[in-house]
Tab-separated table of C-alpha atoms in Angstrom:
chain	number	residue	atom	x	y	z
I	1	MET	CA	-10.444	82.128	61.702
I	2	ASP	CA	-11.496	84.328	64.605
I	3	VAL	CA	-9.563	86.830	66.730
I	4	HIS	CA	-9.256	84.442	69.691
I	5	GLU	CA	-7.502	81.820	67.566
I	6	LEU	CA	-5.036	84.403	66.293
I	7	GLN	CA	-4.369	85.578	69.852
I	8	ARG	CA	-3.670	81.961	70.889
I	9	TRP	CA	-1.229	81.607	68.002
I	10	ARG	CA	0.522	84.866	68.944
I	11	SER	CA	0.925	83.760	72.570
I	12	ARG	CA	2.392	80.463	71.384
I	13	LEU	CA	4.864	82.282	69.120
I	14	GLU	CA	5.951	84.588	71.947
I	15	SER	CA	6.430	81.727	74.419
I	16	ASP	CA	8.037	79.115	72.141
I	17	SER	CA	11.396	80.091	70.684
I	18	GLY	CA	12.552	76.580	69.846
I	19	LEU	CA	11.482	76.696	66.196
I	20	PRO	CA	11.573	79.364	63.484
I	21	ALA	CA	8.262	81.247	63.475
I	22	TYR	CA	7.260	80.105	60.005
I	23	ARG	CA	7.631	76.428	60.922
I	24	LEU	CA	5.793	76.874	64.219
I	25	ILE	CA	2.862	78.509	62.398
I	26	ALA	CA	2.719	75.549	60.012
I	27	ASP	CA	2.817	73.205	63.030
I	28	MET	CA	-0.095	75.092	64.624
I	29	ILE	CA	-2.130	74.827	61.415
I	30	ASN	CA	-1.496	71.082	61.454
I	31	GLU	CA	-2.435	70.807	65.146
I	32	ASP	CA	-5.678	72.715	64.603
I	33	ILE	CA	-6.573	70.445	61.685
I	34	GLU	CA	-5.838	67.328	63.753
I	35	SER	CA	-7.857	68.632	66.715
I	36	GLY	CA	-10.839	69.549	64.571
I	37	ARG	CA	-10.607	73.303	65.177
I	38	PHE	CA	-10.057	73.671	61.428
I	39	GLN	CA	-12.302	71.946	58.932
I	40	ALA	CA	-11.806	71.445	55.213
I	41	ARG	CA	-12.229	74.698	53.255
I	42	ASP	CA	-12.041	76.965	56.310
I	43	ARG	CA	-10.605	80.300	55.192
I	44	LEU	CA	-7.306	81.561	56.643
I	45	PRO	CA	-6.408	85.257	56.977
I	46	PRO	CA	-4.670	87.073	54.093
I	47	LEU	CA	-0.897	87.274	54.525
I	48	ARG	CA	-0.818	90.918	55.578
I	49	ASP	CA	-3.601	90.401	58.148
I	50	LEU	CA	-1.810	87.319	59.519
I	51	ALA	CA	1.463	89.218	59.836
I	52	ASN	CA	-0.209	92.116	61.682
I	53	ALA	CA	-2.158	89.850	64.029
I	54	LEU	CA	0.866	87.735	64.984
I	55	GLY	CA	3.430	90.536	65.132
I	56	ILE	CA	5.630	89.075	62.394
I	57	ASN	CA	6.810	90.454	59.085
I	58	TYR	CA	5.143	89.743	55.761
I	59	THR	CA	7.993	87.528	54.554
I	60	THR	CA	7.694	85.229	57.592
I	61	ALA	CA	3.924	84.967	57.078
I	62	ALA	CA	4.477	84.049	53.407
I	63	ARG	CA	7.070	81.401	54.388
I	64	ALA	CA	4.619	79.971	56.945
I	65	TYR	CA	1.868	79.531	54.366
I	66	ASN	CA	4.343	78.128	51.856
I	67	GLU	CA	5.549	75.596	54.453
I	68	ALA	CA	1.962	74.587	55.248
I	69	LYS	CA	1.199	74.259	51.550
I	70	THR	CA	4.299	72.087	51.035
I	71	ARG	CA	3.044	69.798	53.801
I	72	GLY	CA	-0.297	69.512	52.019
I	73	LEU	CA	-2.234	71.317	54.774
I	74	ILE	CA	-3.577	74.321	52.866
I	75	ASP	CA	-4.236	75.521	49.360
I	76	SER	CA	-4.624	78.931	47.769
I	77	HIS	CA	-6.109	80.345	44.592
I	78	PRO	CA	-5.583	83.877	43.256
I	79	GLY	CA	-8.631	85.986	44.047
I	80	SER	CA	-10.161	83.350	46.331
I	81	GLY	CA	-7.789	83.364	49.301
I	82	THR	CA	-6.148	80.623	51.342
I	83	PHE	CA	-8.100	77.615	52.610
I	84	VAL	CA	-7.548	74.608	54.842
I	85	LYS	CA	-7.373	71.361	52.858
I	86	GLY	CA	-8.607	69.309	55.783
I	87	LYS	CA	-7.237	66.381	57.719
I	88	VAL	CA	-5.237	63.980	55.563
I	89	ALA	CA	-6.357	60.762	57.165
I	90	SER	CA	-5.774	57.119	56.505
I	91	VAL	CA	-8.957	55.965	54.821
I	92	SER	CA	-10.349	52.468	55.034
I	93	PRO	CA	-12.901	52.628	52.219
I	94	SER	CA	-16.225	50.841	52.529
I	95	ARG	CA	-17.097	48.289	49.889
I	96	GLY	CA	-19.130	49.238	46.865
I	97	GLY	CA	-20.446	52.535	45.590
I	98	TYR	CA	-17.368	53.634	43.641
I	99	GLU	CA	-17.743	55.472	40.358
I	100	MET	CA	-16.139	53.207	37.768
I	101	THR	CA	-16.976	55.035	34.518
I	102	MET	CA	-14.190	53.854	32.258
I	103	ASN	CA	-11.715	55.928	30.294
I	104	LEU	CA	-12.263	54.459	26.838
I	105	MET	CA	-9.644	54.474	24.103
I	106	ILE	CA	-10.253	56.492	20.945
I	107	GLU	CA	-11.293	54.202	18.074
I	108	PRO	CA	-9.601	55.584	14.942
I	109	ALA	CA	-11.940	55.511	11.928
I	110	ILE	CA	-9.179	54.652	9.437
I	111	PRO	CA	-10.280	51.875	7.055
I	112	THR	CA	-6.743	50.833	6.132
I	113	LEU	CA	-5.794	50.517	9.824
I	114	VAL	CA	-8.907	48.462	10.585
I	115	GLU	CA	-8.035	46.152	7.689
I	116	GLN	CA	-4.459	45.833	8.962
I	117	VAL	CA	-5.697	44.774	12.395
I	118	ARG	CA	-8.176	42.308	10.908
I	119	ASP	CA	-5.649	40.779	8.527
I	120	SER	CA	-3.091	40.398	11.280
I	121	ALA	CA	-5.651	38.678	13.529
I	122	MET	CA	-6.641	36.285	10.751
I	123	SER	CA	-2.990	35.449	10.209
I	124	VAL	CA	-2.633	34.459	13.869
I	125	LEU	CA	-5.688	32.212	13.744
I	126	ALA	CA	-4.538	30.617	10.495
I	127	ARG	CA	-1.000	29.846	11.689
I	128	GLN	CA	-1.580	28.775	15.288
I	129	ASP	CA	-2.558	25.315	16.450
I	130	LEU	CA	-6.124	25.931	17.643
I	131	TYR	CA	-6.104	23.338	20.419
I	132	SER	CA	-2.851	24.686	21.836
I	133	MET	CA	-4.640	27.979	22.495
I	134	LEU	CA	-7.504	26.197	24.261
I	135	ARG	CA	-5.313	24.425	26.837
I	136	TYR	CA	-4.116	25.510	30.243
I	137	GLN	CA	-0.840	27.429	30.145
I	138	SER	CA	1.843	28.258	32.685
I	139	PHE	CA	1.299	31.715	34.144
I	140	GLY	CA	3.457	34.518	32.794
I	141	GLY	CA	3.179	34.032	29.041
I	142	SER	CA	4.753	31.976	26.273
I	143	VAL	CA	8.226	32.641	24.881
I	144	GLN	CA	6.734	34.686	22.025
I	145	ALA	CA	4.476	36.632	24.412
I	146	ARG	CA	7.428	37.554	26.612
I	147	GLU	CA	9.453	38.565	23.567
I	148	ALA	CA	6.654	40.945	22.570
I	149	ALA	CA	6.336	42.174	26.152
I	150	LEU	CA	10.044	43.051	26.213
I	151	LYS	CA	9.688	44.993	22.958
I	152	TRP	CA	6.765	46.946	24.468
I	153	LEU	CA	8.564	47.543	27.778
I	154	ASP	CA	11.803	48.605	26.075
I	155	GLN	CA	10.056	51.778	24.947
I	156	SER	CA	10.038	53.022	28.553
I	157	LEU	CA	12.494	50.879	30.527
I	158	SER	CA	16.257	50.801	30.097
I	159	HIS	CA	16.895	47.637	32.084
I	160	ALA	CA	14.136	45.139	31.168
I	161	VAL	CA	15.199	41.551	31.932
I	162	PRO	CA	13.255	38.599	30.438
I	163	GLU	CA	13.286	36.598	33.694
I	164	GLN	CA	11.582	39.462	35.509
I	165	VAL	CA	8.705	39.909	33.021
I	166	LEU	CA	5.177	38.505	33.371
I	167	VAL	CA	2.360	38.638	30.821
I	168	CYS	CA	-0.909	39.187	32.711
I	169	PRO	CA	-4.633	39.619	31.941
I	170	GLY	CA	-4.824	43.427	32.235
I	171	ILE	CA	-3.425	46.138	34.516
I	172	HIS	CA	-6.391	46.068	36.886
I	173	SER	CA	-5.796	42.383	37.607
I	174	VAL	CA	-2.109	43.076	38.237
I	175	LEU	CA	-3.055	45.731	40.809
I	176	VAL	CA	-5.289	43.223	42.593
I	177	GLY	CA	-2.410	40.752	42.654
I	178	LEU	CA	0.199	43.258	43.802
I	179	LEU	CA	-1.919	44.721	46.606
I	180	SER	CA	-2.787	41.197	47.754
I	181	HIS	CA	0.913	40.328	47.709
I	182	LEU	CA	2.478	43.460	49.206
I	183	ALA	CA	0.001	44.751	51.797
I	184	ARG	CA	-0.622	43.166	55.182
I	185	PRO	CA	-3.353	43.947	57.755
I	186	GLY	CA	-2.590	47.217	59.503
I	187	GLN	CA	-0.320	48.521	56.742
I	188	GLN	CA	-1.058	51.470	54.473
I	189	VAL	CA	-0.794	51.977	50.722
I	190	CYS	CA	0.251	55.528	49.827
I	191	VAL	CA	-1.701	57.101	46.973
I	192	GLU	CA	-2.220	60.617	45.667
I	193	SER	CA	-5.157	62.696	46.877
I	194	LEU	CA	-6.599	62.096	43.397
I	195	THR	CA	-6.148	58.573	42.093
I	196	TYR	CA	-7.518	55.858	39.797
I	197	PRO	CA	-10.997	54.867	41.085
I	198	GLY	CA	-10.258	51.215	40.340
I	199	LEU	CA	-7.517	51.268	42.971
I	200	LYS	CA	-9.994	52.587	45.535
I	201	ALA	CA	-12.384	49.779	44.646
I	202	ILE	CA	-9.619	47.152	44.917
I	203	ALA	CA	-8.543	48.479	48.322
I	204	ALA	CA	-12.141	48.367	49.519
I	205	GLN	CA	-12.579	44.787	48.359
I	206	LEU	CA	-9.328	43.697	50.024
I	207	GLY	CA	-9.983	45.704	53.186
I	208	LEU	CA	-6.811	47.756	52.738
I	209	THR	CA	-6.104	51.225	54.098
I	210	LEU	CA	-5.150	54.039	51.716
I	211	TYR	CA	-3.004	56.927	52.906
I	212	SER	CA	-3.697	60.083	50.932
I	213	LEU	CA	-0.686	62.160	49.854
I	214	ALA	CA	-1.290	65.823	49.112
I	215	ARG	CA	-0.369	66.814	45.569
I	216	ASP	CA	0.421	69.911	43.539
I	217	SER	CA	0.688	70.517	39.796
I	218	ASP	CA	3.776	68.252	39.635
I	219	GLY	CA	2.218	65.270	41.411
I	220	PRO	CA	2.397	63.899	44.987
I	221	LEU	CA	4.360	65.953	47.492
I	222	VAL	CA	7.552	64.398	48.807
I	223	ARG	CA	7.468	65.593	52.398
I	224	PRO	CA	4.121	63.988	53.353
I	225	PHE	CA	5.368	60.723	51.845
I	226	GLU	CA	8.542	60.839	53.922
I	227	GLU	CA	6.629	61.743	57.080
I	228	VAL	CA	4.347	58.721	56.823
I	229	CYS	CA	7.327	56.475	55.989
I	230	LYS	CA	9.000	57.621	59.217
I	231	GLN	CA	5.964	56.420	61.161
I	232	GLY	CA	6.296	52.907	59.693
I	233	GLY	CA	3.632	50.584	58.369
I	234	VAL	CA	3.732	51.674	54.711
I	235	ALA	CA	3.228	48.667	52.416
I	236	ALA	CA	3.711	50.378	49.048
I	237	LEU	CA	3.587	53.599	47.075
I	238	TYR	CA	1.227	53.606	44.084
I	239	LEU	CA	2.080	56.024	41.259
I	240	ASN	CA	0.478	56.751	37.886
I	241	PRO	CA	3.252	59.150	36.855
I	242	THR	CA	2.743	59.732	33.128
I	243	ILE	CA	-0.572	61.213	31.928
I	244	HIS	CA	-2.068	60.749	35.367
I	245	ASN	CA	-5.674	59.625	35.664
I	246	PRO	CA	-7.526	61.959	36.142
I	247	THR	CA	-5.407	65.146	35.969
I	248	THR	CA	-3.098	64.170	33.031
I	249	THR	CA	-0.063	65.318	35.072
I	250	VAL	CA	3.343	64.061	33.918
I	251	ILE	CA	5.496	63.999	37.049
I	252	PRO	CA	8.775	65.796	36.239
I	253	LYS	CA	12.129	64.093	36.686
I	254	GLY	CA	13.084	65.995	39.840
I	255	ARG	CA	9.914	64.948	41.659
I	256	ARG	CA	10.344	61.343	40.488
I	257	GLU	CA	13.898	61.316	41.802
I	258	ALA	CA	12.823	62.725	45.174
I	259	LEU	CA	10.014	60.174	45.616
I	260	ALA	CA	12.323	57.337	44.566
I	261	ASP	CA	14.949	58.540	47.043
I	262	VAL	CA	12.485	58.374	49.943
I	263	ALA	CA	11.292	54.931	48.870
I	264	LEU	CA	14.888	53.692	48.668
I	265	ARG	CA	15.814	55.053	52.095
I	266	TYR	CA	12.788	53.394	53.750
I	267	SER	CA	12.649	50.276	51.492
I	268	ILE	CA	9.086	50.970	50.311
I	269	PRO	CA	7.947	48.957	47.249
I	270	ILE	CA	6.703	51.117	44.364
I	271	ILE	CA	3.862	50.206	42.013
I	272	GLU	CA	4.377	52.229	38.811
I	273	ASP	CA	1.180	52.092	36.751
I	274	ASP	CA	2.251	53.424	33.343
I	275	ALA	CA	-0.982	52.664	31.493
I	276	TYR	CA	-0.878	55.870	29.418
I	277	THR	CA	2.847	56.319	28.896
I	278	LEU	CA	2.903	55.305	25.209
I	279	LEU	CA	0.431	58.090	24.413
I	280	ASN	CA	3.096	60.517	25.607
I	281	GLU	CA	6.061	61.410	23.414
I	282	GLU	CA	7.868	63.624	25.901
I	283	SER	CA	11.177	62.278	27.173
I	284	VAL	CA	10.589	60.996	30.725
I	285	VAL	CA	12.560	58.633	32.934
I	286	SER	CA	10.543	55.856	34.540
I	287	VAL	CA	10.521	55.545	38.307
I	288	ALA	CA	11.578	51.934	37.748
I	289	ASP	CA	14.827	53.186	36.200
I	290	LEU	CA	15.416	55.334	39.287
I	291	ALA	CA	14.626	52.594	41.818
I	292	PRO	CA	14.791	49.272	39.926
I	293	GLU	CA	15.281	47.195	43.080
I	294	LEU	CA	11.905	48.325	44.484
I	295	THR	CA	9.615	49.011	41.534
I	296	TYR	CA	6.952	46.857	39.948
I	297	TYR	CA	6.578	48.490	36.534
I	298	ILE	CA	3.307	47.901	34.647
I	299	MET	CA	2.361	48.672	31.039
I	300	GLY	CA	-0.655	47.450	29.121
I	301	THR	CA	-2.408	47.462	25.775
I	302	ALA	CA	-5.947	48.520	26.750
I	303	LYS	CA	-5.193	52.226	26.216
I	304	CYS	CA	-3.612	51.607	22.811
I	305	PHE	CA	-5.655	48.643	21.589
I	306	GLY	CA	-8.912	48.638	23.504
I	307	PRO	CA	-10.069	46.946	26.719
I	308	GLY	CA	-11.634	44.030	24.827
I	309	LEU	CA	-8.112	42.613	24.437
I	310	ARG	CA	-6.747	43.343	27.883
I	311	SER	CA	-3.121	42.452	28.329
I	312	ALA	CA	-0.514	43.781	30.746
I	313	PHE	CA	3.217	43.403	31.098
I	314	VAL	CA	4.870	43.550	34.517
I	315	HIS	CA	8.564	43.994	35.162
I	316	ALA	CA	9.275	42.929	38.748
I	317	PRO	CA	12.224	44.243	40.818
I	318	THR	CA	13.967	40.837	40.856
I	319	ARG	CA	13.567	37.366	39.388
I	320	ARG	CA	12.425	36.117	42.812
I	321	ASP	CA	9.798	38.887	43.013
I	322	ALA	CA	8.530	37.863	39.575
I	323	GLN	CA	8.193	34.248	40.711
I	324	ARG	CA	6.304	35.243	43.849
I	325	LEU	CA	3.951	37.530	41.937
I	326	SER	CA	3.401	34.792	39.369
I	327	GLY	CA	2.224	32.484	42.161
I	328	VAL	CA	-0.207	35.096	43.454
I	329	MET	CA	-1.569	35.838	39.987
I	330	ARG	CA	-1.968	32.158	39.175
I	331	ALA	CA	-3.990	31.664	42.371
I	332	LEU	CA	-6.240	34.586	41.444
I	333	TYR	CA	-6.575	34.217	37.656
I	334	VAL	CA	-5.043	30.822	36.707
I	335	MET	CA	-3.624	32.276	33.470
I	336	SER	CA	-4.029	34.955	30.847
I	337	SER	CA	-5.876	34.036	27.640
I	338	PRO	CA	-3.512	32.282	25.171
I	339	LEU	CA	-5.620	33.604	22.282
I	340	VAL	CA	-5.382	37.209	23.504
I	341	ASP	CA	-1.658	36.789	24.195
I	342	SER	CA	-1.098	35.476	20.656
I	343	LEU	CA	-3.032	38.312	19.031
I	344	VAL	CA	-1.375	41.042	21.100
I	345	SER	CA	2.094	39.563	20.611
I	346	HIS	CA	1.654	39.354	16.853
I	347	TRP	CA	0.388	42.956	16.654
I	348	ILE	CA	3.385	44.205	18.645
I	349	LEU	CA	5.958	42.232	16.676
I	350	ASP	CA	4.569	43.046	13.202
I	351	GLY	CA	4.112	46.785	13.872
I	352	THR	CA	0.288	46.833	13.956
I	353	ALA	CA	0.252	47.957	17.600
I	354	GLU	CA	2.558	50.875	16.825
I	355	ALA	CA	0.340	51.956	13.910
I	356	MET	CA	-2.675	51.908	16.232
I	357	ARG	CA	-0.834	53.865	18.925
I	358	LYS	CA	0.103	56.609	16.463
I	359	ALA	CA	-3.451	56.831	15.112
I	360	VAL	CA	-4.941	57.085	18.609
I	361	ARG	CA	-2.468	59.795	19.588
I	362	GLN	CA	-3.031	61.835	16.419
I	363	GLU	CA	-6.815	61.785	16.816
I	364	ALA	CA	-6.520	62.599	20.529
I	365	ILE	CA	-4.506	65.724	19.748
I	366	GLY	CA	-7.147	66.856	17.256
I	367	ARG	CA	-9.910	66.398	19.832
I	368	LEU	CA	-7.877	68.201	22.492
I	369	ARG	CA	-7.559	71.226	20.210
I	370	LEU	CA	-11.367	71.334	19.974
I	371	ALA	CA	-11.609	71.205	23.769
I	372	GLU	CA	-9.216	74.123	24.079
I	373	GLN	CA	-11.302	76.072	21.581
I	374	TYR	CA	-14.616	75.543	23.391
I	375	LEU	CA	-13.529	75.380	27.042
I	376	GLY	CA	-10.412	77.568	27.062
I	377	THR	CA	-6.891	76.569	27.984
I	378	GLN	CA	-7.196	78.171	31.433
I	379	ARG	CA	-9.971	75.817	32.500
I	380	ILE	CA	-8.607	72.502	31.312
I	381	GLN	CA	-5.542	70.428	32.020
I	382	SER	CA	-4.532	67.759	29.533
I	383	ALA	CA	-1.580	66.273	27.684
I	384	GLU	CA	-1.064	65.716	23.989
I	385	GLY	CA	-1.998	62.138	23.225
I	386	ALA	CA	-4.306	61.690	26.210
I	387	PHE	CA	-7.979	61.001	25.547
I	388	HIS	CA	-9.178	62.542	28.799
I	389	LEU	CA	-8.881	66.011	30.304
I	390	TRP	CA	-9.343	67.616	33.714
I	391	LEU	CA	-11.884	70.460	33.732
I	392	SER	CA	-11.911	72.994	36.585
I	393	LEU	CA	-15.359	74.478	37.191
I	394	PRO	CA	-15.686	78.264	37.530
I	395	LYS	CA	-16.570	79.365	41.063
I	396	ALA	CA	-19.300	81.669	39.779
I	397	SER	CA	-21.290	78.811	38.263
I	398	ASN	CA	-21.870	77.246	41.701
I	399	TRP	CA	-22.033	73.800	40.112
I	400	ASN	CA	-21.744	70.685	42.247
I	401	PRO	CA	-19.344	68.467	40.226
I	402	SER	CA	-21.327	65.286	40.906
I	403	GLU	CA	-24.633	66.827	39.817
I	404	LEU	CA	-23.063	68.292	36.689
I	405	ALA	CA	-21.413	64.956	35.798
I	406	VAL	CA	-24.779	63.181	35.984
I	407	GLN	CA	-26.391	65.803	33.772
I	408	LEU	CA	-23.587	65.639	31.212
I	409	ARG	CA	-23.716	61.841	31.046
I	410	GLN	CA	-27.420	62.057	30.304
I	411	GLU	CA	-26.439	64.060	27.233
I	412	GLY	CA	-23.859	61.480	26.140
I	413	VAL	CA	-20.749	63.215	27.510
I	414	SER	CA	-18.422	60.892	29.457
I	415	ALA	CA	-17.968	62.929	32.632
I	416	VAL	CA	-16.835	61.790	36.083
I	417	ALA	CA	-16.852	64.045	39.159
I	418	SER	CA	-13.699	64.657	41.190
I	419	ALA	CA	-15.163	62.795	44.186
I	420	ALA	CA	-14.704	59.496	42.323
I	421	PHE	CA	-10.930	60.054	42.359
I	422	SER	CA	-10.555	61.728	45.758
I	423	THR	CA	-8.824	59.937	48.627
I	424	ASP	CA	-8.640	62.841	51.098
I	425	ASN	CA	-12.367	63.667	51.340
I	426	ASN	CA	-11.631	67.097	49.901
I	427	PRO	CA	-12.305	66.849	46.160
I	428	PRO	CA	-11.748	69.957	44.033
I	429	ASP	CA	-14.484	71.514	41.899
I	430	ALA	CA	-13.529	69.598	38.783
I	431	LEU	CA	-14.532	66.853	36.337
I	432	ARG	CA	-12.732	64.345	34.174
I	433	LEU	CA	-14.022	64.374	30.606
I	434	CYS	CA	-13.178	61.434	28.363
I	435	PHE	CA	-13.254	61.926	24.602
I	436	GLY	CA	-12.559	58.338	23.587
I	437	GLY	CA	-14.869	55.420	22.945
I	438	PRO	CA	-17.168	54.937	19.951
I	439	ILE	CA	-17.795	58.648	19.347
I	440	SER	CA	-16.657	60.598	16.305
I	441	ARG	CA	-14.850	63.926	16.350
I	442	ASP	CA	-18.092	65.641	15.323
I	443	GLN	CA	-19.948	64.060	18.246
I	444	TRP	CA	-17.196	65.196	20.607
I	445	GLU	CA	-17.562	68.738	19.283
I	446	GLU	CA	-21.320	68.645	19.915
I	447	GLY	CA	-20.629	67.437	23.452
I	448	LEU	CA	-18.135	70.246	24.004
I	449	GLN	CA	-20.700	72.823	22.970
I	450	TYR	CA	-23.082	71.423	25.559
I	451	VAL	CA	-20.396	71.354	28.275
I	452	ALA	CA	-19.432	74.976	27.548
I	453	ASP	CA	-23.063	76.080	27.703
I	454	MET	CA	-23.587	74.305	31.025
I	455	ILE	CA	-20.515	75.574	32.874
I	456	ASN	CA	-20.984	79.129	31.625
I	457	GLN	CA	-24.362	79.466	33.322
I	458	PRO	CA	-25.067	79.292	37.066
I	459	ALA	CA	-26.367	75.961	38.294
I	460	TYR	CA	-29.649	77.454	39.489
I	461	LEU	CA	-30.509	78.568	35.921
I	462	SER	CA	-30.007	75.028	34.672
I	463	SER	CA	-32.313	73.670	37.361
I	464	LEU	CA	-35.068	76.021	36.185
I	465	THR	CA	-34.921	74.678	32.637
I	466	THR	CA	-34.834	70.943	33.440
C-alpha cells in the first residue's frame, strides 16, 4: 500500500464524520477490494504505521483491522503481517476439472471384527427373500431401514421423527437432490471459503452459483452470511459443521447458534452435512436441533462402513419437505439398493456398525499421534477420530501446494491441495492428508517420514533431485 493511498484514506477520515473511524477504515478496505485497487495477498501497513499515517491512535487502528478481519476482508499471521484476502465473489464454477481425491475410511485389520461383519452379512442373505431385494421399491426405505435410520440419527438429533426420514443412496446423491430442489436460477448457495470438493462439482454440473463465506478457526463467519442474506437471493446455507472437510474444524455451539439465528430471521434453508459426526465423541449440538424448521440433516455410513456400501439418512424439516425431497430423489435415482439397505440396517440394529465405528476411531487416533510426532502439532489441524488432517506448509519451504500434492501422491501419500477446496480463489498454503484406505499404520508412518522430509526442505532443492 503506497503513500498516496494512505493520504486518500486520511482525507476521507477527516471529511467523513458519519461513522466511527475504525468502521470507515474497514469500509475503505472493502471498497478498494471491490474496485480492484487491492488484490489478494496485497500487504497492508503494520498497525503502528497505519495509525501514524492516518492520524489515529493505535487502538483505533487495531479495531479497524479487527473489523475488516471479522468481515472476511483481511487476514494476519504473526511474523508475516496483514494481507488482503481478496474479493469474495459469487462464483459460477465451470464444469469439470475438480480434484475429487476421496477421503477413504480406515479399514481396521481386526480379524474378529471382519468375521462379525461377514457373519452378519451372511445372516441377512440367508433370512431375506432374495427376489424381494431384486424388485423395485418405494423411495425412502423399508420399515426396517427407517427404524435403523432413526437409531443412527438419534445419536446426534434430539427430535428425529419417522415421517421426516428418508433412506437414500449416499450423501453425495442427497446433495445433488437437495441442490436441485432448493436452488433456482439466479440464486446463490452459501458455502465456506474451504468446502467439500464434491459440492463444487455438483454446483458446476447444475449450473449453480456458490457464494463464498470467509471463515476463521471456528468456521464460517456470521456477519458475511447475514450481509448476503440482506441482499436476497440466497437459496441455502451448506454446512459441514463437525470434523469439517478439509480442516477438521468442529464449529462451537455459539457459532452454530449465531448462524442458525441468521438463517431463521431470513428463512434460509440449511443443509447440514454431518458425514463425520460419529467419529467425534465431543458433545455438540446439531444445527438441526437449533433450527429444526429449516434444516435438512444428513448422516451416512460411508465414513464408518466404507463407500462400497453407500447409504445416507436424511431428516427433513417437515413431513411435507420429506415428501417433496423423496419425489426429487426418485426422479434422479429411482431408489436406493434394497440389498445395501438390508445389510446396513442389520449392521446398525445388531451392533456391528457401532463396533466398526469404534475400531475406526481408535485406529484413527493412533495414526494421528504418529502425525503429531513427525509433523508437529503446530503445523497440523485435526480432530480425534478423523482420518484426515489439515497441514499448513511453512513459508520458508516455498512449496506450491498443488505441486507438492502431486509429488506426494506419486509416493503413495493421499494428499490434496487447498485449491481443490477453495471457493474464494484465495487458497491457503495447505494440504489435506488422508490416512485412511487400504494402508496399514506402518505404511502411514513411512508416508509421514516422506512428508516431513519434503516440507522441511525448500522446493527448489526437491526439484534438483527429481
